[in-house]
PDB file of C-alpha atoms in Angstrom:
ATOM      1  CA  UNK A   1      41.142  93.116-111.284  1.00 69.00           C
ATOM      2  CA  UNK A   2      44.942  92.894-111.480  1.00 71.00           C
ATOM      3  CA  UNK A   3      46.839  91.277-109.022  1.00 71.00           C
ATOM      4  CA  UNK A   4      49.766  94.007-109.227  1.00 85.00           C
ATOM      5  CA  UNK A   5      47.638  96.943-108.216  1.00 92.00           C
ATOM      6  CA  UNK A   6      47.090  96.894-104.725  1.00 95.00           C
ATOM      7  CA  UNK A   7      44.099  96.287-103.027  1.00 96.00           C
ATOM      8  CA  UNK A   8      43.152 100.422-102.259  1.00 97.00           C
ATOM      9  CA  UNK A   9      43.936 100.839-106.186  1.00 97.00           C
ATOM     10  CA  UNK A  10      41.580  97.904-106.643  1.00 96.00           C
ATOM     11  CA  UNK A  11      38.922  99.889-104.544  1.00 97.00           C
ATOM     12  CA  UNK A  12      39.285 102.935-106.160  1.00 98.00           C
ATOM     13  CA  UNK A  13      38.349 102.211-109.679  1.00 97.00           C
ATOM     14  CA  UNK A  14      35.137 100.911-109.242  1.00 97.00           C
ATOM     15  CA  UNK A  15      33.948 103.755-107.446  1.00 98.00           C
ATOM     16  CA  UNK A  16      35.477 106.003-109.752  1.00 97.00           C
ATOM     17  CA  UNK A  17      33.461 103.492-112.488  1.00 97.00           C
ATOM     18  CA  UNK A  18      30.048 103.821-110.594  1.00 97.00           C
ATOM     19  CA  UNK A  19      30.442 107.278-109.192  1.00 97.00           C
ATOM     20  CA  UNK A  20      31.817 109.035-112.911  1.00 96.00           C
ATOM     21  CA  UNK A  21      33.440 111.720-110.522  1.00 97.00           C
ATOM     22  CA  UNK A  22      34.713 111.812-107.218  1.00 98.00           C
ATOM     23  CA  UNK A  23      36.937 113.937-105.249  1.00 97.00           C
ATOM     24  CA  UNK A  24      40.642 113.039-103.521  1.00 96.00           C
ATOM     25  CA  UNK A  25      38.737 114.401-100.244  1.00 95.00           C
ATOM     26  CA  UNK A  26      35.299 112.410-100.887  1.00 97.00           C
ATOM     27  CA  UNK A  27      37.780 109.142-101.935  1.00 98.00           C
ATOM     28  CA  UNK A  28      39.743 110.165 -98.280  1.00 98.00           C
ATOM     29  CA  UNK A  29      36.697 109.005 -96.645  1.00 97.00           C
ATOM     30  CA  UNK A  30      34.736 106.386 -98.357  1.00 98.00           C
ATOM     31  CA  UNK A  31      37.818 104.016 -98.741  1.00 98.00           C
ATOM     32  CA  UNK A  32      41.077 105.145 -96.060  1.00 97.00           C
ATOM     33  CA  UNK A  33      39.112 107.021 -92.978  1.00 96.00           C
ATOM     34  CA  UNK A  34      40.783 106.124 -90.363  1.00 95.00           C
ATOM     35  CA  UNK A  35      43.835 107.546 -91.967  1.00 94.00           C
ATOM     36  CA  UNK A  36      44.686 110.847 -90.679  1.00 93.00           C
ATOM     37  CA  UNK A  37      45.609 112.302 -94.180  1.00 94.00           C
ATOM     38  CA  UNK A  38      45.418 110.736 -97.611  1.00 94.00           C
ATOM     39  CA  UNK A  39      49.012 110.361 -98.489  1.00 95.00           C
ATOM     40  CA  UNK A  40      49.106 106.533 -99.371  1.00 97.00           C
ATOM     41  CA  UNK A  41      45.401 107.440-101.310  1.00 98.00           C
ATOM     42  CA  UNK A  42      46.993 109.876-103.227  1.00 97.00           C
ATOM     43  CA  UNK A  43      50.064 107.474-104.473  1.00 97.00           C
ATOM     44  CA  UNK A  44      47.700 105.079-105.693  1.00 98.00           C
ATOM     45  CA  UNK A  45      45.781 107.476-107.461  1.00 98.00           C
ATOM     46  CA  UNK A  46      48.583 108.564-109.271  1.00 97.00           C
ATOM     47  CA  UNK A  47      49.938 105.271-109.535  1.00 97.00           C
ATOM     48  CA  UNK A  48      46.113 104.628-111.657  1.00 97.00           C
ATOM     49  CA  UNK A  49      46.923 107.627-113.784  1.00 97.00           C
ATOM     50  CA  UNK A  50      50.699 106.656-114.425  1.00 96.00           C
ATOM     51  CA  UNK A  51      49.117 102.893-115.645  1.00 96.00           C
ATOM     52  CA  UNK A  52      46.041 105.068-117.792  1.00 96.00           C
ATOM     53  CA  UNK A  53      43.308 103.170-115.616  1.00 97.00           C
ATOM     54  CA  UNK A  54      41.950 106.894-114.480  1.00 97.00           C
ATOM     55  CA  UNK A  55      42.817 110.511-114.759  1.00 97.00           C
ATOM     56  CA  UNK A  56      41.627 113.220-112.896  1.00 97.00           C
ATOM     57  CA  UNK A  57      40.680 117.170-113.690  1.00 96.00           C
ATOM     58  CA  UNK A  58      40.485 120.343-111.184  1.00 94.00           C
ATOM     59  CA  UNK A  59      37.452 121.597-109.392  1.00 91.00           C
ATOM     60  CA  UNK A  60      35.743 124.705-111.748  1.00 84.00           C
ATOM     61  CA  UNK A  61      34.979 126.271-107.442  1.00 78.00           C
ATOM     62  CA  UNK A  62      37.966 126.172-105.885  1.00 71.00           C
ATOM     63  CA  UNK A  63      38.386 127.517-102.310  1.00 65.00           C
ATOM     64  CA  UNK A  64      41.239 128.961-100.833  1.00 57.00           C
ATOM     65  CA  UNK A  65      43.750 126.392-100.598  1.00 66.00           C
ATOM     66  CA  UNK A  66      45.487 123.968-103.035  1.00 74.00           C
ATOM     67  CA  UNK A  67      43.240 123.052-106.394  1.00 81.00           C
ATOM     68  CA  UNK A  68      41.092 120.448-105.564  1.00 89.00           C
ATOM     69  CA  UNK A  69      41.327 117.215-107.936  1.00 94.00           C
ATOM     70  CA  UNK A  70      38.469 115.802-109.175  1.00 97.00           C
ATOM     71  CA  UNK A  71      38.735 111.607-110.536  1.00 98.00           C
ATOM     72  CA  UNK A  72      37.235 110.263-112.861  1.00 97.00           C
ATOM     73  CA  UNK A  73      38.523 106.233-114.961  1.00 96.00           C
ATOM     74  CA  UNK A  74      39.689 106.316-118.151  1.00 96.00           C
ATOM     75  CA  UNK A  75      38.504 104.178-120.839  1.00 94.00           C
ATOM     76  CA  UNK A  76      40.987 101.693-120.439  1.00 95.00           C
ATOM     77  CA  UNK A  77      40.069 102.125-116.621  1.00 96.00           C
ATOM     78  CA  UNK A  78      36.460 101.265-117.091  1.00 95.00           C
ATOM     79  CA  UNK A  79      36.763  98.406-119.806  1.00 94.00           C
ATOM     80  CA  UNK A  80      39.031  96.607-116.814  1.00 95.00           C
ATOM     81  CA  UNK A  81      35.262  97.219-113.880  1.00 95.00           C
ATOM     82  CA  UNK A  82      33.838  95.826-116.158  1.00 94.00           C
ATOM     83  CA  UNK A  83      35.598  92.664-117.076  1.00 93.00           C
ATOM     84  CA  UNK A  84      36.038  91.970-113.371  1.00 90.00           C
ATOM     85  CA  UNK A  85      32.463  92.093-113.267  1.00 87.00           C
ATOM     86  CA  UNK A  86      32.185  93.822-109.684  1.00 84.00           C
ATOM     87  CA  UNK A  87      29.274  96.252-110.749  1.00 91.00           C
ATOM     88  CA  UNK A  88      27.066  96.999-112.761  1.00 89.00           C
ATOM     89  CA  UNK A  89      27.644  98.174-116.561  1.00 91.00           C
ATOM     90  CA  UNK A  90      26.641 101.176-117.432  1.00 88.00           C
ATOM     91  CA  UNK A  91      26.421 102.540-121.246  1.00 83.00           C
ATOM     92  CA  UNK A  92      28.141 106.492-119.872  1.00 82.00           C
ATOM     93  CA  UNK A  93      31.674 106.953-120.000  1.00 85.00           C
ATOM     94  CA  UNK A  94      32.785 110.102-118.902  1.00 89.00           C
ATOM     95  CA  UNK A  95      35.052 112.337-121.617  1.00 91.00           C
ATOM     96  CA  UNK A  96      37.425 115.118-119.584  1.00 93.00           C
ATOM     97  CA  UNK A  97      35.560 117.467-121.425  1.00 93.00           C
ATOM     98  CA  UNK A  98      32.655 116.418-119.312  1.00 92.00           C
ATOM     99  CA  UNK A  99      34.463 116.015-116.055  1.00 93.00           C
ATOM    100  CA  UNK A 100      35.796 119.406-116.147  1.00 93.00           C
ATOM    101  CA  UNK A 101      32.566 121.102-117.335  1.00 92.00           C
ATOM    102  CA  UNK A 102      30.051 122.865-114.683  1.00 90.00           C
ATOM    103  CA  UNK A 103      27.774 119.228-114.022  1.00 91.00           C
ATOM    104  CA  UNK A 104      31.076 118.819-111.545  1.00 94.00           C
ATOM    105  CA  UNK A 105      29.338 120.705-108.444  1.00 93.00           C
ATOM    106  CA  UNK A 106      26.132 118.800-108.772  1.00 95.00           C
ATOM    107  CA  UNK A 107      27.897 115.134-109.847  1.00 96.00           C
ATOM    108  CA  UNK A 108      30.180 116.197-106.326  1.00 96.00           C
ATOM    109  CA  UNK A 109      26.976 116.914-104.452  1.00 96.00           C
ATOM    110  CA  UNK A 110      25.456 113.565-105.354  1.00 98.00           C
ATOM    111  CA  UNK A 111      28.656 111.448-104.110  1.00 98.00           C
ATOM    112  CA  UNK A 112      28.188 114.018-101.235  1.00 98.00           C
ATOM    113  CA  UNK A 113      25.042 112.558 -99.907  1.00 98.00           C
ATOM    114  CA  UNK A 114      25.988 109.001-100.504  1.00 98.00           C
ATOM    115  CA  UNK A 115      29.197 109.819 -98.404  1.00 98.00           C
ATOM    116  CA  UNK A 116      27.215 110.830 -95.655  1.00 98.00           C
ATOM    117  CA  UNK A 117      25.317 108.022 -95.373  1.00 98.00           C
ATOM    118  CA  UNK A 118      28.567 105.584 -95.256  1.00 98.00           C
ATOM    119  CA  UNK A 119      29.816 107.356 -92.506  1.00 98.00           C
ATOM    120  CA  UNK A 120      27.163 107.405 -90.635  1.00 97.00           C
ATOM    121  CA  UNK A 121      26.571 103.692 -91.216  1.00 97.00           C
ATOM    122  CA  UNK A 122      29.939 103.302 -90.103  1.00 96.00           C
ATOM    123  CA  UNK A 123      29.577 104.882 -86.841  1.00 95.00           C
ATOM    124  CA  UNK A 124      26.016 102.684 -86.296  1.00 94.00           C
ATOM    125  CA  UNK A 125      27.423  99.672 -87.116  1.00 93.00           C
ATOM    126  CA  UNK A 126      25.268  99.581 -90.159  1.00 96.00           C
ATOM    127  CA  UNK A 127      25.303  98.821 -94.168  1.00 97.00           C
ATOM    128  CA  UNK A 128      26.162 101.283 -96.658  1.00 98.00           C
ATOM    129  CA  UNK A 129      29.156 100.958 -99.047  1.00 97.00           C
ATOM    130  CA  UNK A 130      30.649 102.950-101.660  1.00 97.00           C
ATOM    131  CA  UNK A 131      28.989 101.556-103.933  1.00 97.00           C
ATOM    132  CA  UNK A 132      25.465 101.160-102.436  1.00 97.00           C
ATOM    133  CA  UNK A 133      24.368 103.992-104.526  1.00 97.00           C
ATOM    134  CA  UNK A 134      23.675 104.171-107.940  1.00 96.00           C
ATOM    135  CA  UNK A 135      24.022 107.380-109.864  1.00 96.00           C
ATOM    136  CA  UNK A 136      20.788 107.922-113.086  1.00 94.00           C
ATOM    137  CA  UNK A 137      19.514 104.078-113.080  1.00 94.00           C
ATOM    138  CA  UNK A 138      16.374 104.697-115.630  1.00 93.00           C
ATOM    139  CA  UNK A 139      13.086 103.542-114.608  1.00 94.00           C
ATOM    140  CA  UNK A 140      10.396 103.480-117.052  1.00 91.00           C
ATOM    141  CA  UNK A 141       6.897 105.013-116.403  1.00 90.00           C
ATOM    142  CA  UNK A 142       5.072 105.144-119.330  1.00 82.00           C
ATOM    143  CA  UNK A 143       4.883 102.587-122.872  1.00 76.00           C
ATOM    144  CA  UNK A 144       5.633 102.944-126.244  1.00 64.00           C
ATOM    145  CA  UNK A 145       8.564 103.364-128.056  1.00 57.00           C
ATOM    146  CA  UNK A 146       9.836 106.846-127.745  1.00 57.00           C
ATOM    147  CA  UNK A 147      11.991 107.003-124.873  1.00 56.00           C
ATOM    148  CA  UNK A 148      12.284 111.118-123.453  1.00 57.00           C
ATOM    149  CA  UNK A 149      11.968 112.653-120.185  1.00 58.00           C
ATOM    150  CA  UNK A 150       8.461 112.119-119.298  1.00 77.00           C
ATOM    151  CA  UNK A 151       8.527 108.175-120.414  1.00 84.00           C
ATOM    152  CA  UNK A 152      11.380 107.821-117.997  1.00 91.00           C
ATOM    153  CA  UNK A 153      11.839 108.297-114.923  1.00 94.00           C
ATOM    154  CA  UNK A 154      15.955 109.062-113.492  1.00 94.00           C
ATOM    155  CA  UNK A 155      16.663 109.707-109.985  1.00 96.00           C
ATOM    156  CA  UNK A 156      19.778 111.581-109.120  1.00 96.00           C
ATOM    157  CA  UNK A 157      20.626 108.079-107.419  1.00 97.00           C
ATOM    158  CA  UNK A 158      18.890 104.894-105.729  1.00 98.00           C
ATOM    159  CA  UNK A 159      20.319 104.107-102.269  1.00 98.00           C
ATOM    160  CA  UNK A 160      20.335 101.130-100.451  1.00 98.00           C
ATOM    161  CA  UNK A 161      20.994 101.086 -96.202  1.00 98.00           C
ATOM    162  CA  UNK A 162      21.101  97.667 -94.046  1.00 97.00           C
ATOM    163  CA  UNK A 163      20.242  98.859 -90.786  1.00 94.00           C
ATOM    164  CA  UNK A 164      20.978  96.586 -87.741  1.00 86.00           C
ATOM    165  CA  UNK A 165      18.180  96.941 -84.989  1.00 83.00           C
ATOM    166  CA  UNK A 166      18.010  96.375 -81.272  1.00 79.00           C
ATOM    167  CA  UNK A 167      15.332  96.780 -79.467  1.00 74.00           C
ATOM    168  CA  UNK A 168      16.245  95.083 -76.835  1.00 72.00           C
ATOM    169  CA  UNK A 169      13.513  92.381 -77.622  1.00 74.00           C
ATOM    170  CA  UNK A 170      14.112  92.038 -81.540  1.00 75.00           C
ATOM    171  CA  UNK A 171      17.244  92.048 -82.856  1.00 79.00           C
ATOM    172  CA  UNK A 172      16.813  92.038 -86.796  1.00 86.00           C
ATOM    173  CA  UNK A 173      18.276  93.678 -90.447  1.00 90.00           C
ATOM    174  CA  UNK A 174      16.577  95.947 -92.284  1.00 92.00           C
ATOM    175  CA  UNK A 175      17.126  97.293 -95.442  1.00 95.00           C
ATOM    176  CA  UNK A 176      15.355 100.901 -96.594  1.00 97.00           C
ATOM    177  CA  UNK A 177      15.971 101.774-100.327  1.00 97.00           C
ATOM    178  CA  UNK A 178      16.050 105.490-101.073  1.00 98.00           C
ATOM    179  CA  UNK A 179      15.315 107.602-104.106  1.00 98.00           C
ATOM    180  CA  UNK A 180      18.098 110.699-103.681  1.00 98.00           C
ATOM    181  CA  UNK A 181      17.215 113.807-105.608  1.00 97.00           C
ATOM    182  CA  UNK A 182      19.667 116.521-105.364  1.00 96.00           C
ATOM    183  CA  UNK A 183      18.835 120.336-105.498  1.00 94.00           C
ATOM    184  CA  UNK A 184      21.522 122.834-105.126  1.00 89.00           C
ATOM    185  CA  UNK A 185      18.688 125.656-105.619  1.00 83.00           C
ATOM    186  CA  UNK A 186      19.657 126.415-109.217  1.00 80.00           C
ATOM    187  CA  UNK A 187      16.276 123.796-109.844  1.00 80.00           C
ATOM    188  CA  UNK A 188      13.050 125.441-110.875  1.00 84.00           C
ATOM    189  CA  UNK A 189      10.195 124.583-108.570  1.00 86.00           C
ATOM    190  CA  UNK A 190       8.039 124.228-110.705  1.00 84.00           C
ATOM    191  CA  UNK A 191      10.489 121.221-112.681  1.00 87.00           C
ATOM    192  CA  UNK A 192      10.689 119.742-109.511  1.00 88.00           C
ATOM    193  CA  UNK A 193       7.203 119.384-108.363  1.00 88.00           C
ATOM    194  CA  UNK A 194       6.676 117.885-112.448  1.00 89.00           C
ATOM    195  CA  UNK A 195       9.347 115.290-110.754  1.00 91.00           C
ATOM    196  CA  UNK A 196       7.258 114.353-107.987  1.00 93.00           C
ATOM    197  CA  UNK A 197       4.368 113.472-110.157  1.00 92.00           C
ATOM    198  CA  UNK A 198       6.764 111.173-112.519  1.00 93.00           C
ATOM    199  CA  UNK A 199       7.334 109.056-109.407  1.00 95.00           C
ATOM    200  CA  UNK A 200       3.575 109.160-107.988  1.00 93.00           C
ATOM    201  CA  UNK A 201       3.442 108.064-112.003  1.00 92.00           C
ATOM    202  CA  UNK A 202       5.519 105.078-111.372  1.00 95.00           C
ATOM    203  CA  UNK A 203       3.851 104.133-107.874  1.00 94.00           C
ATOM    204  CA  UNK A 204       1.214 102.758-110.839  1.00 91.00           C
ATOM    205  CA  UNK A 205       2.853 102.465-113.852  1.00 93.00           C
ATOM    206  CA  UNK A 206       1.735  98.743-115.192  1.00 92.00           C
ATOM    207  CA  UNK A 207       3.428  98.063-118.346  1.00 89.00           C
ATOM    208  CA  UNK A 208       1.648  96.601-120.880  1.00 81.00           C
ATOM    209  CA  UNK A 209       2.699  93.629-122.449  1.00 70.00           C
ATOM    210  CA  UNK A 210       2.423  93.577-126.449  1.00 57.00           C
ATOM    211  CA  UNK A 211       4.531  91.570-129.563  1.00 49.00           C
ATOM    212  CA  UNK A 212       7.799  91.711-129.567  1.00 45.00           C
ATOM    213  CA  UNK A 213       7.856  93.318-125.746  1.00 49.00           C
ATOM    214  CA  UNK A 214      10.023  91.737-123.101  1.00 47.00           C
ATOM    215  CA  UNK A 215       7.624  92.072-120.090  1.00 48.00           C
ATOM    216  CA  UNK A 216       9.544  93.314-117.601  1.00 50.00           C
ATOM    217  CA  UNK A 217       6.568  92.437-115.030  1.00 51.00           C
ATOM    218  CA  UNK A 218       4.181  90.096-113.943  1.00 55.00           C
ATOM    219  CA  UNK A 219       1.049  90.463-115.937  1.00 61.00           C
ATOM    220  CA  UNK A 220      -1.058  94.015-114.171  1.00 77.00           C
ATOM    221  CA  UNK A 221       1.687  94.250-111.625  1.00 87.00           C
ATOM    222  CA  UNK A 222       3.569  97.256-110.732  1.00 92.00           C
ATOM    223  CA  UNK A 223       6.864  97.820-112.585  1.00 94.00           C
ATOM    224  CA  UNK A 224       8.410  98.809-109.686  1.00 95.00           C
ATOM    225  CA  UNK A 225       7.803  95.565-107.472  1.00 95.00           C
ATOM    226  CA  UNK A 226      10.117  93.502-110.301  1.00 93.00           C
ATOM    227  CA  UNK A 227      12.750  95.627-108.567  1.00 94.00           C
ATOM    228  CA  UNK A 228      12.066  96.611-105.086  1.00 96.00           C
ATOM    229  CA  UNK A 229      10.474  94.784-102.367  1.00 93.00           C
ATOM    230  CA  UNK A 230       8.869  97.950-101.179  1.00 95.00           C
ATOM    231  CA  UNK A 231       9.024 101.597-102.720  1.00 96.00           C
ATOM    232  CA  UNK A 232      11.774 103.508-102.297  1.00 97.00           C
ATOM    233  CA  UNK A 233      11.394 106.765 -99.956  1.00 97.00           C
ATOM    234  CA  UNK A 234      12.123 110.003-101.718  1.00 97.00           C
ATOM    235  CA  UNK A 235      14.270 111.917-100.213  1.00 98.00           C
ATOM    236  CA  UNK A 236      15.488 114.864-101.502  1.00 97.00           C
ATOM    237  CA  UNK A 237      18.440 117.000-100.254  1.00 97.00           C
ATOM    238  CA  UNK A 238      19.418 120.438-100.472  1.00 95.00           C
ATOM    239  CA  UNK A 239      22.732 122.116-100.517  1.00 94.00           C
ATOM    240  CA  UNK A 240      21.515 125.146 -99.330  1.00 85.00           C
ATOM    241  CA  UNK A 241      22.654 125.605 -95.738  1.00 82.00           C
ATOM    242  CA  UNK A 242      19.550 125.898 -94.071  1.00 79.00           C
ATOM    243  CA  UNK A 243      18.175 129.125 -93.249  1.00 85.00           C
ATOM    244  CA  UNK A 244      15.300 131.398 -94.303  1.00 88.00           C
ATOM    245  CA  UNK A 245      16.028 130.836 -98.310  1.00 88.00           C
ATOM    246  CA  UNK A 246      15.921 126.802 -97.302  1.00 91.00           C
ATOM    247  CA  UNK A 247      12.746 127.053 -95.441  1.00 92.00           C
ATOM    248  CA  UNK A 248      11.238 128.882 -98.668  1.00 92.00           C
ATOM    249  CA  UNK A 249      12.341 126.167-100.349  1.00 92.00           C
ATOM    250  CA  UNK A 250      10.760 123.370 -98.711  1.00 93.00           C
ATOM    251  CA  UNK A 251       7.379 125.750 -98.169  1.00 93.00           C
ATOM    252  CA  UNK A 252       7.096 126.189-101.942  1.00 92.00           C
ATOM    253  CA  UNK A 253       7.805 122.647-102.638  1.00 92.00           C
ATOM    254  CA  UNK A 254       4.872 121.680 -99.901  1.00 93.00           C
ATOM    255  CA  UNK A 255       2.570 123.615-101.819  1.00 93.00           C
ATOM    256  CA  UNK A 256       3.506 122.800-105.024  1.00 92.00           C
ATOM    257  CA  UNK A 257       2.798 118.486-104.121  1.00 91.00           C
ATOM    258  CA  UNK A 258      -0.647 119.837-102.271  1.00 90.00           C
ATOM    259  CA  UNK A 259      -1.589 121.615-105.316  1.00 90.00           C
ATOM    260  CA  UNK A 260      -0.698 118.536-107.215  1.00 87.00           C
ATOM    261  CA  UNK A 261      -4.172 116.159-107.961  1.00 83.00           C
ATOM    262  CA  UNK A 262      -2.062 113.075-108.489  1.00 78.00           C
ATOM    263  CA  UNK A 263       0.087 112.873-105.603  1.00 85.00           C
ATOM    264  CA  UNK A 264      -2.962 111.909-103.193  1.00 76.00           C
ATOM    265  CA  UNK A 265      -3.985 108.677-104.938  1.00 78.00           C
ATOM    266  CA  UNK A 266       0.134 107.525-105.238  1.00 85.00           C
ATOM    267  CA  UNK A 267      -0.371 105.462-101.779  1.00 87.00           C
ATOM    268  CA  UNK A 268       3.048 103.993-101.990  1.00 91.00           C
ATOM    269  CA  UNK A 269       4.500 107.508-102.347  1.00 94.00           C
ATOM    270  CA  UNK A 270       6.565 108.765 -98.908  1.00 95.00           C
ATOM    271  CA  UNK A 271       8.691 111.905 -99.687  1.00 95.00           C
ATOM    272  CA  UNK A 272      10.477 114.279 -97.768  1.00 96.00           C
ATOM    273  CA  UNK A 273      13.357 117.267 -97.971  1.00 96.00           C
ATOM    274  CA  UNK A 274      16.122 117.570 -95.738  1.00 96.00           C
ATOM    275  CA  UNK A 275      19.540 119.930 -95.994  1.00 96.00           C
ATOM    276  CA  UNK A 276      23.272 117.919 -96.996  1.00 96.00           C
ATOM    277  CA  UNK A 277      24.646 119.834 -94.192  1.00 96.00           C
ATOM    278  CA  UNK A 278      21.945 118.125 -91.841  1.00 96.00           C
ATOM    279  CA  UNK A 279      22.648 114.850 -93.075  1.00 97.00           C
ATOM    280  CA  UNK A 280      25.898 114.785 -92.168  1.00 97.00           C
ATOM    281  CA  UNK A 281      26.270 117.267 -89.288  1.00 96.00           C
ATOM    282  CA  UNK A 282      23.525 115.605 -87.591  1.00 96.00           C
ATOM    283  CA  UNK A 283      22.890 111.925 -89.578  1.00 96.00           C
ATOM    284  CA  UNK A 284      20.245 110.141 -91.185  1.00 96.00           C
ATOM    285  CA  UNK A 285      17.978 109.196 -88.217  1.00 95.00           C
ATOM    286  CA  UNK A 286      17.606 112.079 -86.482  1.00 96.00           C
ATOM    287  CA  UNK A 287      14.735 114.510 -87.057  1.00 96.00           C
ATOM    288  CA  UNK A 288      16.325 116.748 -90.078  1.00 96.00           C
ATOM    289  CA  UNK A 289      13.787 115.920 -92.340  1.00 97.00           C
ATOM    290  CA  UNK A 290      10.478 117.947 -93.527  1.00 96.00           C
ATOM    291  CA  UNK A 291       7.728 115.867 -95.178  1.00 94.00           C
ATOM    292  CA  UNK A 292       6.748 117.490 -98.407  1.00 94.00           C
ATOM    293  CA  UNK A 293       3.120 115.206 -98.403  1.00 90.00           C
ATOM    294  CA  UNK A 294       0.776 115.876 -95.374  1.00 87.00           C
ATOM    295  CA  UNK A 295       1.386 117.427 -92.062  1.00 88.00           C
ATOM    296  CA  UNK A 296       5.109 119.250 -91.395  1.00 88.00           C
ATOM    297  CA  UNK A 297       6.002 117.546 -88.251  1.00 92.00           C
ATOM    298  CA  UNK A 298      10.047 117.143 -88.249  1.00 94.00           C
ATOM    299  CA  UNK A 299      10.740 113.494 -88.774  1.00 95.00           C
ATOM    300  CA  UNK A 300      14.074 111.002 -89.585  1.00 96.00           C
ATOM    301  CA  UNK A 301      15.261 109.418 -93.292  1.00 97.00           C
ATOM    302  CA  UNK A 302      12.661 106.437 -92.818  1.00 96.00           C
ATOM    303  CA  UNK A 303       9.326 109.079 -92.250  1.00 93.00           C
ATOM    304  CA  UNK A 304       8.008 107.618 -89.768  1.00 80.00           C
ATOM    305  CA  UNK A 305       5.563 108.998 -87.086  1.00 50.00           C
ATOM    306  CA  UNK A 306       7.348 111.728 -84.723  1.00 42.00           C
ATOM    307  CA  UNK A 307       6.981 109.933 -81.837  1.00 40.00           C
ATOM    308  CA  UNK A 308       8.150 106.488 -84.143  1.00 34.00           C
ATOM    309  CA  UNK A 309      10.649 108.471 -84.905  1.00 36.00           C
ATOM    310  CA  UNK A 310      11.736 109.789 -81.475  1.00 36.00           C
ATOM    311  CA  UNK A 311      11.590 106.292 -80.491  1.00 34.00           C
ATOM    312  CA  UNK A 312      14.073 104.934 -82.940  1.00 34.00           C
TER     313      UNK A 312
END
């Protein structure tokens, strides 16, 4: 990054690049949480805009008060971030038209989920930075040259969280990886259930070698073992507030999952559902998660047995 940019501006650009569209209030909690008001943050955003490195659009859904600005990297800003090599280069580019489209709310909800993990990591002394989740990473689940919804699994984000565990006898660091799916209550339940099936397929997908095909995994090994030390937990985050409608949605998802004949064979797959409100207010390590498979006893994001979750 150019030394002419402030330290904060150099932090802002990779966050905008990686997460595509971020509200000022989210940047405040991610990058300047100790500042009472984001005055300096807004100044740096304005400077990035003046330099042509970032741009902003207005949020389509507004609350009472001033319109909320949503920020994104310009083409020039994206080139600058990629040349610095601090984050994984992405082919995706957000345009002003996309930034102003109806995709805003889903994108912001994914960022809000990651922000909740970052906020609680600071509280616990754990590690989860604003760059520790990546949106829409593609995972192949079927061989063949034709790519499509049935060939690729694309989580809303892949989030990594490092927790410090000190039980008095042992002090250790544990890395957790999560597949995050955000459900705003607008997705058909049947489609969400099909996505669960796609995750089940990924647990067992072994790439086949062939002429001219790059081998992404050792022969006979599942593809996920090349990317992850353990199969990530799948956390479905509902943006609906806790209540009857949310509970019905959770019950319907559990029923559809129980009827799927493929899921019981996916032994590596651990799935839970919670709400964004609970994640923000109570934190990831309280009993806010309902397992999608098996008994419905509440647990935390690690989705261990209830008694172990309470002990943690």
